[in-house]
Structure formats: C-alpha cells, structure tokens
Amino acid sequence: MINTEDRIFYSKNAIGLATFLGGPLAAGYLIRNNYNNLNEFEKGKNAFLFGLATCVLIFVVIFSIPDAVLDNIPNQLIPVIYTAITYYIVERIHGEELKKHKENGLSFYSGWRAAGIGFVSLVIMLVG
C-alpha cells in the first residue's frame, strides 16, 4: 500500500451520491480518480470504460423495455439498484484504503464536488 498522506480520495458515500445523480458514468470517473491516486492507472482507465459501457447498457435495456412495463417500475428503482451495486464494488476494491485514509484523518473530496460531477454526468447522458 502506498503512502496516501498527500492524496485526496472520493469516499464511498460521495461516489454513491454521484452515482445516484449521474449514473455509472459518474461512478467510473470517480473510481478512476481513486485508482489514479493509488498509481493504478490501468485499473483507473478500465473503471472509467466499464462505467461508460454500463451507462450505454442501461440505456439499451431501458429503451428495449415496453412502455407498459416501464410505467409500472418506480422511477427511482433503477438508480437505487446501480448505486447499491457501485457502493458494493467500491467497498470491495477500495474499502480498506479508504478506511485507513479516514482513520489517519486524511483528506477526502467533498460530497458537493462529487454531486457536481454527478450532475455533469447527468447532463451528458441527457444530451446523449
């Protein structure tokens, strides 16, 4: 494990917030930043590409569901599902590093910053 004293990470909660607002694209971007802070640049690139691919997959699935069925699904269900999955993934891949970083009283980006990234991601998806 590398020394993270001079690094700033996104917490699991911040990533969860951004994911709920901006989907897997936001999650991929924030997880990429955490990987880059750990000098795992290839994993970071893969995380971002996975977030992008997941975003496309969700759109394909949503647009392939008949409107009659989609109307019966609560609006927040899909974001809650992919946010929960993202939270679990972040815990599995960065949970220990984030926990030790917090225990040492080191810095995290604010939830507002993560929310802003989630909002930008949402705008990108809506434009797309």
mmCIF file of C-alpha atoms in Angstrom:
data_model
loop_
_atom_site.group_PDB
_atom_site.id
_atom_site.type_symbol
_atom_site.label_atom_id
_atom_site.label_comp_id
_atom_site.label_asym_id
_atom_site.label_seq_id
_atom_site.Cartn_x
_atom_site.Cartn_y
_atom_site.Cartn_z
ATOM 1 C CA MET A 1 0.000 0.000 0.000
ATOM 2 C CA ILE A 2 1.336 3.424 -0.939
ATOM 3 C CA ASN A 3 1.506 6.413 1.360
ATOM 4 C CA THR A 4 -1.655 8.444 0.772
ATOM 5 C CA GLU A 5 -0.908 11.433 3.011
ATOM 6 C CA ASP A 6 -0.752 13.844 0.091
ATOM 7 C CA ARG A 7 -3.665 12.259 -1.798
ATOM 8 C CA ILE A 8 -7.336 13.191 -1.793
ATOM 9 C CA PHE A 9 -9.913 10.494 -2.459
ATOM 10 C CA TYR A 10 -13.628 10.264 -3.082
ATOM 11 C CA SER A 11 -15.344 8.426 -0.239
ATOM 12 C CA LYS A 12 -17.810 5.587 -0.776
ATOM 13 C CA ASN A 13 -20.657 7.908 0.193
ATOM 14 C CA ALA A 14 -19.516 10.609 -2.240
ATOM 15 C CA ILE A 15 -19.257 8.052 -5.039
ATOM 16 C CA GLY A 16 -22.694 6.721 -4.129
ATOM 17 C CA LEU A 17 -24.190 10.219 -4.271
ATOM 18 C CA ALA A 18 -22.592 10.984 -7.633
ATOM 19 C CA THR A 19 -23.697 7.616 -8.987
ATOM 20 C CA PHE A 20 -27.290 8.153 -7.925
ATOM 21 C CA LEU A 21 -27.319 11.562 -9.608
ATOM 22 C CA GLY A 22 -25.224 10.834 -12.683
ATOM 23 C CA GLY A 23 -25.257 7.100 -13.195
ATOM 24 C CA PRO A 24 -22.425 4.686 -13.857
ATOM 25 C CA LEU A 25 -20.558 7.291 -15.915
ATOM 26 C CA ALA A 26 -20.020 9.397 -12.778
ATOM 27 C CA ALA A 27 -19.082 6.286 -10.797
ATOM 28 C CA GLY A 28 -16.497 5.267 -13.379
ATOM 29 C CA TYR A 29 -14.957 8.730 -13.361
ATOM 30 C CA LEU A 30 -14.664 8.946 -9.563
ATOM 31 C CA ILE A 31 -13.402 5.389 -9.155
ATOM 32 C CA ARG A 32 -10.855 6.167 -11.891
ATOM 33 C CA ASN A 33 -9.628 9.126 -9.833
ATOM 34 C CA ASN A 34 -9.243 6.944 -6.743
ATOM 35 C CA TYR A 35 -7.303 4.337 -8.735
ATOM 36 C CA ASN A 36 -5.077 7.062 -10.186
ATOM 37 C CA ASN A 37 -4.327 8.286 -6.643
ATOM 38 C CA LEU A 38 -3.134 4.772 -5.881
ATOM 39 C CA ASN A 39 -0.914 4.809 -9.003
ATOM 40 C CA GLU A 40 -3.079 2.118 -10.616
ATOM 41 C CA PHE A 41 -3.655 3.963 -13.874
ATOM 42 C CA GLU A 42 -4.627 0.970 -15.999
ATOM 43 C CA LYS A 43 -7.281 -0.073 -13.473
ATOM 44 C CA GLY A 44 -8.485 3.520 -13.449
ATOM 45 C CA LYS A 45 -8.865 3.553 -17.217
ATOM 46 C CA ASN A 46 -10.719 0.243 -17.078
ATOM 47 C CA ALA A 47 -13.042 1.552 -14.340
ATOM 48 C CA PHE A 48 -13.973 4.553 -16.453
ATOM 49 C CA LEU A 49 -14.540 2.421 -19.558
ATOM 50 C CA PHE A 50 -16.651 -0.004 -17.507
ATOM 51 C CA GLY A 51 -18.747 2.909 -16.214
ATOM 52 C CA LEU A 52 -19.236 4.183 -19.759
ATOM 53 C CA ALA A 53 -20.171 0.734 -21.063
ATOM 54 C CA THR A 54 -22.563 0.175 -18.166
ATOM 55 C CA CYS A 55 -24.217 3.507 -18.890
ATOM 56 C CA VAL A 56 -24.761 2.517 -22.528
ATOM 57 C CA LEU A 57 -26.061 -0.899 -21.463
ATOM 58 C CA ILE A 58 -28.586 0.667 -19.088
ATOM 59 C CA PHE A 59 -29.875 2.911 -21.865
ATOM 60 C CA VAL A 60 -30.208 -0.039 -24.245
ATOM 61 C CA VAL A 61 -32.108 -2.051 -21.643
ATOM 62 C CA ILE A 62 -34.397 0.838 -20.683
ATOM 63 C CA PHE A 63 -35.232 1.640 -24.303
ATOM 64 C CA SER A 64 -35.945 -2.024 -25.042
ATOM 65 C CA ILE A 65 -38.490 -2.377 -22.225
ATOM 66 C CA PRO A 66 -42.051 -1.785 -23.440
ATOM 67 C CA ASP A 67 -43.637 1.426 -22.149
ATOM 68 C CA ALA A 68 -46.445 -0.518 -20.475
ATOM 69 C CA VAL A 69 -43.898 -2.367 -18.334
ATOM 70 C CA LEU A 70 -41.664 0.667 -17.778
ATOM 71 C CA ASP A 71 -44.622 2.688 -16.495
ATOM 72 C CA ASN A 72 -45.048 0.148 -13.665
ATOM 73 C CA ILE A 73 -41.434 0.450 -12.492
ATOM 74 C CA PRO A 74 -40.859 3.166 -9.856
ATOM 75 C CA ASN A 75 -38.684 5.984 -11.238
ATOM 76 C CA GLN A 76 -36.013 5.645 -8.548
ATOM 77 C CA LEU A 77 -35.667 1.861 -8.692
ATOM 78 C CA ILE A 78 -33.022 1.677 -11.428
ATOM 79 C CA PRO A 79 -30.791 4.408 -9.905
ATOM 80 C CA VAL A 80 -31.093 2.773 -6.476
ATOM 81 C CA ILE A 81 -30.016 -0.584 -7.931
ATOM 82 C CA TYR A 82 -26.955 0.701 -9.785
ATOM 83 C CA THR A 83 -25.986 2.911 -6.849
ATOM 84 C CA ALA A 84 -26.129 -0.060 -4.460
ATOM 85 C CA ILE A 85 -24.048 -2.154 -6.863
ATOM 86 C CA THR A 86 -21.497 0.656 -7.192
ATOM 87 C CA TYR A 87 -21.298 1.084 -3.414
ATOM 88 C CA TYR A 88 -20.614 -2.644 -3.050
ATOM 89 C CA ILE A 89 -17.941 -2.554 -5.773
ATOM 90 C CA VAL A 90 -16.190 0.439 -4.185
ATOM 91 C CA GLU A 91 -16.197 -1.337 -0.829
ATOM 92 C CA ARG A 92 -14.640 -4.410 -2.412
ATOM 93 C CA ILE A 93 -11.934 -2.629 -4.421
ATOM 94 C CA HIS A 94 -11.050 0.388 -2.261
ATOM 95 C CA GLY A 95 -12.715 -0.229 1.082
ATOM 96 C CA GLU A 96 -9.533 -0.898 3.046
ATOM 97 C CA GLU A 97 -7.597 2.008 1.525
ATOM 98 C CA LEU A 98 -10.464 4.433 2.137
ATOM 99 C CA LYS A 99 -10.925 3.173 5.693
ATOM 100 C CA LYS A 100 -7.229 3.611 6.543
ATOM 101 C CA HIS A 101 -7.183 7.009 4.854
ATOM 102 C CA LYS A 102 -10.110 8.127 7.022
ATOM 103 C CA GLU A 103 -8.666 6.607 10.210
ATOM 104 C CA ASN A 104 -5.491 8.622 9.632
ATOM 105 C CA GLY A 105 -7.545 11.820 9.396
ATOM 106 C CA LEU A 106 -6.559 12.407 5.788
ATOM 107 C CA SER A 107 -8.478 14.385 3.171
ATOM 108 C CA PHE A 108 -11.447 13.447 1.033
ATOM 109 C CA TYR A 109 -13.129 15.463 -1.664
ATOM 110 C CA SER A 110 -16.413 16.973 -0.560
ATOM 111 C CA GLY A 111 -19.752 15.413 -1.306
ATOM 112 C CA TRP A 112 -20.638 18.651 -3.119
ATOM 113 C CA ARG A 113 -17.811 18.119 -5.572
ATOM 114 C CA ALA A 114 -18.958 14.558 -6.185
ATOM 115 C CA ALA A 115 -22.556 15.771 -6.590
ATOM 116 C CA GLY A 116 -21.355 18.322 -9.145
ATOM 117 C CA ILE A 117 -19.635 15.586 -11.111
ATOM 118 C CA GLY A 118 -22.805 13.517 -10.873
ATOM 119 C CA PHE A 119 -24.804 16.465 -12.209
ATOM 120 C CA VAL A 120 -22.375 16.975 -15.120
ATOM 121 C CA SER A 121 -22.645 13.266 -15.883
ATOM 122 C CA LEU A 122 -26.445 13.545 -15.827
ATOM 123 C CA VAL A 123 -26.326 16.431 -18.309
ATOM 124 C CA ILE A 124 -24.016 14.446 -20.597
ATOM 125 C CA MET A 125 -26.394 11.488 -20.506
ATOM 126 C CA LEU A 126 -29.438 13.676 -21.190
ATOM 127 C CA VAL A 127 -27.720 15.315 -24.138
ATOM 128 C CA GLY A 128 -26.712 11.892 -25.439
#
